[in-house]
GROMACS .gro file of C-alpha atoms in nm:
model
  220
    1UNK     CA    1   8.474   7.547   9.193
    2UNK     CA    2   8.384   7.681   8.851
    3UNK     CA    3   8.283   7.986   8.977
    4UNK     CA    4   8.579   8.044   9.168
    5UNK     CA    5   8.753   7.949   8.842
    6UNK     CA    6   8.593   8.227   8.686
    7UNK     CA    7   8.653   8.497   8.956
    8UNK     CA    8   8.999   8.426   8.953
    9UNK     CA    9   9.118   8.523   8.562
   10UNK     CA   10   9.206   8.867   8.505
   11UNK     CA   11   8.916   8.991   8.320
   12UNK     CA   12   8.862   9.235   8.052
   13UNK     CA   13   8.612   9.523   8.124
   14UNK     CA   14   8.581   9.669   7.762
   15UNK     CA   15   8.768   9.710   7.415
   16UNK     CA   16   8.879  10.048   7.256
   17UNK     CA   17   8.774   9.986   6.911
   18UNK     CA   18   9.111  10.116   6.734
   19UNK     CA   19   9.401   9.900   6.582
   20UNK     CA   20   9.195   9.593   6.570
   21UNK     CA   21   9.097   9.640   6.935
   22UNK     CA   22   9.257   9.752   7.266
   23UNK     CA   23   9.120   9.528   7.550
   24UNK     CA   24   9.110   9.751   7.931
   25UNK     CA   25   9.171   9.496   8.198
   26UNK     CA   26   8.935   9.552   8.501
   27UNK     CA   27   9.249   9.580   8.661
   28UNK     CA   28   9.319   9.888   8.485
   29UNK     CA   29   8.937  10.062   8.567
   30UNK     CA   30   8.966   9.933   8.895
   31UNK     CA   31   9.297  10.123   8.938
   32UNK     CA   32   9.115  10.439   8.778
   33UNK     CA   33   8.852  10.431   9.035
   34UNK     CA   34   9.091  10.407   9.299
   35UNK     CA   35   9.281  10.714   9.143
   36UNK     CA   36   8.994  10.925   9.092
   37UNK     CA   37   8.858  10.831   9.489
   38UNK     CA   38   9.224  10.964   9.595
   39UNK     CA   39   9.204  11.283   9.431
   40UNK     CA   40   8.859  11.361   9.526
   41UNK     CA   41   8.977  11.293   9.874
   42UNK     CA   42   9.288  11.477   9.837
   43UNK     CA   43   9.060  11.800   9.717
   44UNK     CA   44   8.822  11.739   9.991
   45UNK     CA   45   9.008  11.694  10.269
   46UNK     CA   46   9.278  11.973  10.239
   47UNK     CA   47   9.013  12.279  10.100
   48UNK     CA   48   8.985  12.422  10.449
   49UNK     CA   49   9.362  12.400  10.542
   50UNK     CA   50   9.371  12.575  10.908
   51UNK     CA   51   9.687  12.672  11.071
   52UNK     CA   52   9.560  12.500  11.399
   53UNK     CA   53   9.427  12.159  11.259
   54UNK     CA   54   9.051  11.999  11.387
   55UNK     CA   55   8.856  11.708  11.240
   56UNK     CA   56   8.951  11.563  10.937
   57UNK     CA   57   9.251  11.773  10.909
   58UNK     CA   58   9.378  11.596  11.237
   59UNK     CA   59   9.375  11.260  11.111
   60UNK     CA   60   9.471  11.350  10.781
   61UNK     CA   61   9.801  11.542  10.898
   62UNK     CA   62   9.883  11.236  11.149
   63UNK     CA   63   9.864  10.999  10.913
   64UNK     CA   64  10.144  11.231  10.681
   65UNK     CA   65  10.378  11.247  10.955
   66UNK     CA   66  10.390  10.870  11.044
   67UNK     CA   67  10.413  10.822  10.736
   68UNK     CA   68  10.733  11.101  10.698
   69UNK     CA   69  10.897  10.998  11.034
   70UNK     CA   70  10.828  10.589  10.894
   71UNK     CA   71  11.023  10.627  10.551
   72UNK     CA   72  11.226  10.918  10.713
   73UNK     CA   73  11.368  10.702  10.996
   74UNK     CA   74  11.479  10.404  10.701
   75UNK     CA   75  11.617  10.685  10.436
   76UNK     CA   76  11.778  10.931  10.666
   77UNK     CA   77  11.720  11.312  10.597
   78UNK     CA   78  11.815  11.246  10.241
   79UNK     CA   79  11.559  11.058  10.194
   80UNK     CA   80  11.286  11.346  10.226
   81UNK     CA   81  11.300  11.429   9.819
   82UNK     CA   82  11.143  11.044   9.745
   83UNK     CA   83  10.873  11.070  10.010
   84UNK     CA   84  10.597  11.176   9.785
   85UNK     CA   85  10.666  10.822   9.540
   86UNK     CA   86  10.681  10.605   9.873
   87UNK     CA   87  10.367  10.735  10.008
   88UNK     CA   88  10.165  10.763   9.716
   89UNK     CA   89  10.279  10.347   9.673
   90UNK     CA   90  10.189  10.285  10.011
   91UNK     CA   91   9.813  10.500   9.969
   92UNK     CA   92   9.737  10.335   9.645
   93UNK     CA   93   9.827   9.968   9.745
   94UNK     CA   94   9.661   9.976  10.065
   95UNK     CA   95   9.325  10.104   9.888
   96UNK     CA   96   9.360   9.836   9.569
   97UNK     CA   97   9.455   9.599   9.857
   98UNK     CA   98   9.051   9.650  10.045
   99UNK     CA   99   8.874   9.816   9.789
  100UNK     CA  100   8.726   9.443   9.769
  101UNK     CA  101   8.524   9.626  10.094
  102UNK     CA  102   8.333   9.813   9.803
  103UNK     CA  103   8.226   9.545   9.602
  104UNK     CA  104   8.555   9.571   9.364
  105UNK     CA  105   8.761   9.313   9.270
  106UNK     CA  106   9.105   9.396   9.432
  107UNK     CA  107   9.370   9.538   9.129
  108UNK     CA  108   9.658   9.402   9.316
  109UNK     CA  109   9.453   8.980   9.213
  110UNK     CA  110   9.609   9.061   8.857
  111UNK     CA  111   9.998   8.987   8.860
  112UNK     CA  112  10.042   9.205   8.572
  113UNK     CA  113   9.944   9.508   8.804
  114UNK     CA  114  10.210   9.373   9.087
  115UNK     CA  115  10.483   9.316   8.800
  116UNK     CA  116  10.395   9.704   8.723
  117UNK     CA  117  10.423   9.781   9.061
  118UNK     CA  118  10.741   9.591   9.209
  119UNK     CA  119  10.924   9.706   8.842
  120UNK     CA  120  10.854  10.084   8.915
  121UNK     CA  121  11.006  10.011   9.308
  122UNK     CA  122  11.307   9.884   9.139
  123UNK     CA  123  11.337  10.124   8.872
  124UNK     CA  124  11.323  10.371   9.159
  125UNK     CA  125  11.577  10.228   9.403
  126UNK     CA  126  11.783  10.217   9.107
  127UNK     CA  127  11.703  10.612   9.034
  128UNK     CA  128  11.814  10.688   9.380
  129UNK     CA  129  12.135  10.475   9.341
  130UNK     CA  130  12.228  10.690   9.040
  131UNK     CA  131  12.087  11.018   9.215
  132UNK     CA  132  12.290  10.967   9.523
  133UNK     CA  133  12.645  10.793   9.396
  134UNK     CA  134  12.638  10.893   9.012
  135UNK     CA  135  12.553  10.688   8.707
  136UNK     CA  136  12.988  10.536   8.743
  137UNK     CA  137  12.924  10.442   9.035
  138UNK     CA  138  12.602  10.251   8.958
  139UNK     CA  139  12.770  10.104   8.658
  140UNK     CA  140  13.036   9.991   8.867
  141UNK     CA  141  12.795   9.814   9.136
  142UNK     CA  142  12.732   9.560   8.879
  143UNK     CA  143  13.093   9.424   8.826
  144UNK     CA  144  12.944   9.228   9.147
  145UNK     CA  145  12.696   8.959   9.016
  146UNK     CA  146  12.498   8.959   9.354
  147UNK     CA  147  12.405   9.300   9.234
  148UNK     CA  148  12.313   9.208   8.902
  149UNK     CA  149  12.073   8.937   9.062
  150UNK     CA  150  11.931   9.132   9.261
  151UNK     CA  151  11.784   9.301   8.985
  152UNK     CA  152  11.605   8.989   8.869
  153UNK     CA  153  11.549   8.884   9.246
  154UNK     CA  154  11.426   9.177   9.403
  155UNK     CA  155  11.125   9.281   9.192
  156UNK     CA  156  11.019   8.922   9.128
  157UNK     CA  157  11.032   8.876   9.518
  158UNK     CA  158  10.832   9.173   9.598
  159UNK     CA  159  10.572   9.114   9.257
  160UNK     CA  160  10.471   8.731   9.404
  161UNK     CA  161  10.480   8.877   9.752
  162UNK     CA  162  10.215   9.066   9.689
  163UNK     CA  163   9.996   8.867   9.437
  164UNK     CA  164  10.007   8.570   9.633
  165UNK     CA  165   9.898   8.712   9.963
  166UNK     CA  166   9.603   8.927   9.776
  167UNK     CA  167   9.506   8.659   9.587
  168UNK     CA  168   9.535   8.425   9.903
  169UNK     CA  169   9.325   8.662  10.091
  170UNK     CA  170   9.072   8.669   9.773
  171UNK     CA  171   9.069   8.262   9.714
  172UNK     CA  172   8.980   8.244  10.114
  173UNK     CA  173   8.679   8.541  10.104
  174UNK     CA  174   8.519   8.403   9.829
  175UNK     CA  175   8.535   8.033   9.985
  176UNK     CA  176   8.443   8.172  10.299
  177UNK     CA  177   8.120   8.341  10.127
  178UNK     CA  178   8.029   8.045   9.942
  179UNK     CA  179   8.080   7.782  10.237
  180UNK     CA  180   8.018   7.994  10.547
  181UNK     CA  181   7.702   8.053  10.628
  182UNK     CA  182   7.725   8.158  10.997
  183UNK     CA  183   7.635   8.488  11.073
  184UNK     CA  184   7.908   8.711  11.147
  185UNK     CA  185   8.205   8.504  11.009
  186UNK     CA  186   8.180   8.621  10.641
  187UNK     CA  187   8.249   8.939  10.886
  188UNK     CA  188   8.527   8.875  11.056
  189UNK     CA  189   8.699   8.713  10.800
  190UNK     CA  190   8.662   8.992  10.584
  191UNK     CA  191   8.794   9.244  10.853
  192UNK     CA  192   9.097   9.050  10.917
  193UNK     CA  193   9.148   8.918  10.481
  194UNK     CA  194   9.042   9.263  10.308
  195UNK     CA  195   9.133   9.495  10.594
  196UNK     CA  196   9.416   9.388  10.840
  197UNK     CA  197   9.599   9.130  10.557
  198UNK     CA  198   9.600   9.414  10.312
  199UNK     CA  199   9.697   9.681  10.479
  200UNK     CA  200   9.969   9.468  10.641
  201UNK     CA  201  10.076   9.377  10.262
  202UNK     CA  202  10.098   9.773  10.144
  203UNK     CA  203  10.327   9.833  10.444
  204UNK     CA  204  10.514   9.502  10.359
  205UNK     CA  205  10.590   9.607   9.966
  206UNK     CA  206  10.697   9.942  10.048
  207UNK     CA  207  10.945   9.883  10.388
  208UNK     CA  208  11.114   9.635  10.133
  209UNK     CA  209  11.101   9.930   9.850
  210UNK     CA  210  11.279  10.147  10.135
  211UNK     CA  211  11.492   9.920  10.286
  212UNK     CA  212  11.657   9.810   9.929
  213UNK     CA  213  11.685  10.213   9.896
  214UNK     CA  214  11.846  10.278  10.216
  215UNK     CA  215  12.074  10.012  10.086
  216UNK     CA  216  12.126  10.183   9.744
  217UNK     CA  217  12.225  10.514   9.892
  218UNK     CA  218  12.435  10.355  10.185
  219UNK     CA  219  12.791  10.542  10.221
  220UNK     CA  220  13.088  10.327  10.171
   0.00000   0.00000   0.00000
């Protein structure tokens, strides 16, 4: 139980040794990694661009247009300018969400990252509100005090949403390792807590993020 203790506080990796110390959660490298991964994949996998796609380039340009005709089909046509911000949330969550596959402790177990995470949604719904309507408009929307709850509401809902089913997921694996010994069922757990749960939890966060959008730019 100690151990599992232990795994389960957010942990610092190093300190930059300026004004007295700046500690790096391994959160923060974590999310690095992840990052650099993405870009490196990005280069890799569009170098050879070919106006009749095979391979990689197949898979790579069907997952982009689910992903377009997904946000697209919540958002409306005028919804195409905030694609690249929901699919870049989407990629990055569902790869902090299994990188525990890799041997990594999952960014999205720290609620500081998913308080990060569900703020910038809301900041961004927000963004569209103003972009769509006008800031008197927006100003205006909070004369109604659902509105201004749902500014407390919204990103707390989506923040524990996600930290609570990662770190769920997390508490179970690392049970499962330390109980479990029957072959395959560290396994199958794993495909179903690190794989399945997390990339169910990535679509989750960012349907909500769209959804509350759609909302925001609704005509009246």
């Amino acid at each position: 139980m100690d151990n599992l203790m232990e795994e389960l506080e957010a942990k610092t990796a190093f300190t930059i040794p300026i004004f007295g110390g700046i500690p790096i959660a391994e959160s923060c490298v974590v999310t690095w990694i992840i990052m650099g991964a993405l870009v490196l994949l990005s280069i890799i996998l569009t170098r050879k661009m070919k106006k009749v796609p095979t391979g990689s380039q197949c898979i790579l340009e069907g997952i982009m247009d689910w992903l377009d005709n997904f946000f697209l089909g919540i958002l409306g046509h005028k919804g195409k300018k905030y694609l690249p911000f929901l699919e870049t949330l989407i990629i990055y969550i569902a790869f902090a969400n299994i990188i525990g596959l890799f041997g990594f402790v999952p960014p999205t177990k720290d609620v500081n990252v998913t308080a990060a995470l569900a703020g910038m949604a809301i900041i961004f719904v927000q963004l569209s509100f103003i972009i769509e309507k006008g800031p008197l408009k927006w100003l205006k929307s909070f004369l109604n005090p659902i509105n201004l709850l749902d500014l407390v509401t919204r990103p707390l809902s989506l923040c524990m949403r996600l930290f609570g089913n990662v770190l769920g997921a997390f508490v179970v694996m690392e049970l499962v390792k330390k109980g479990i010994a029957a072959i395959g069922v560290p396994v199958i757990a794993s495909a179903y807590f690190d794989i399945f749960d997390g990339l169910l939890q990535a679509y989750v966060f960012v349907f909500l993020t769209s959804l509350y959008m759609a909302e925001a730019m609704e005509e009246e």
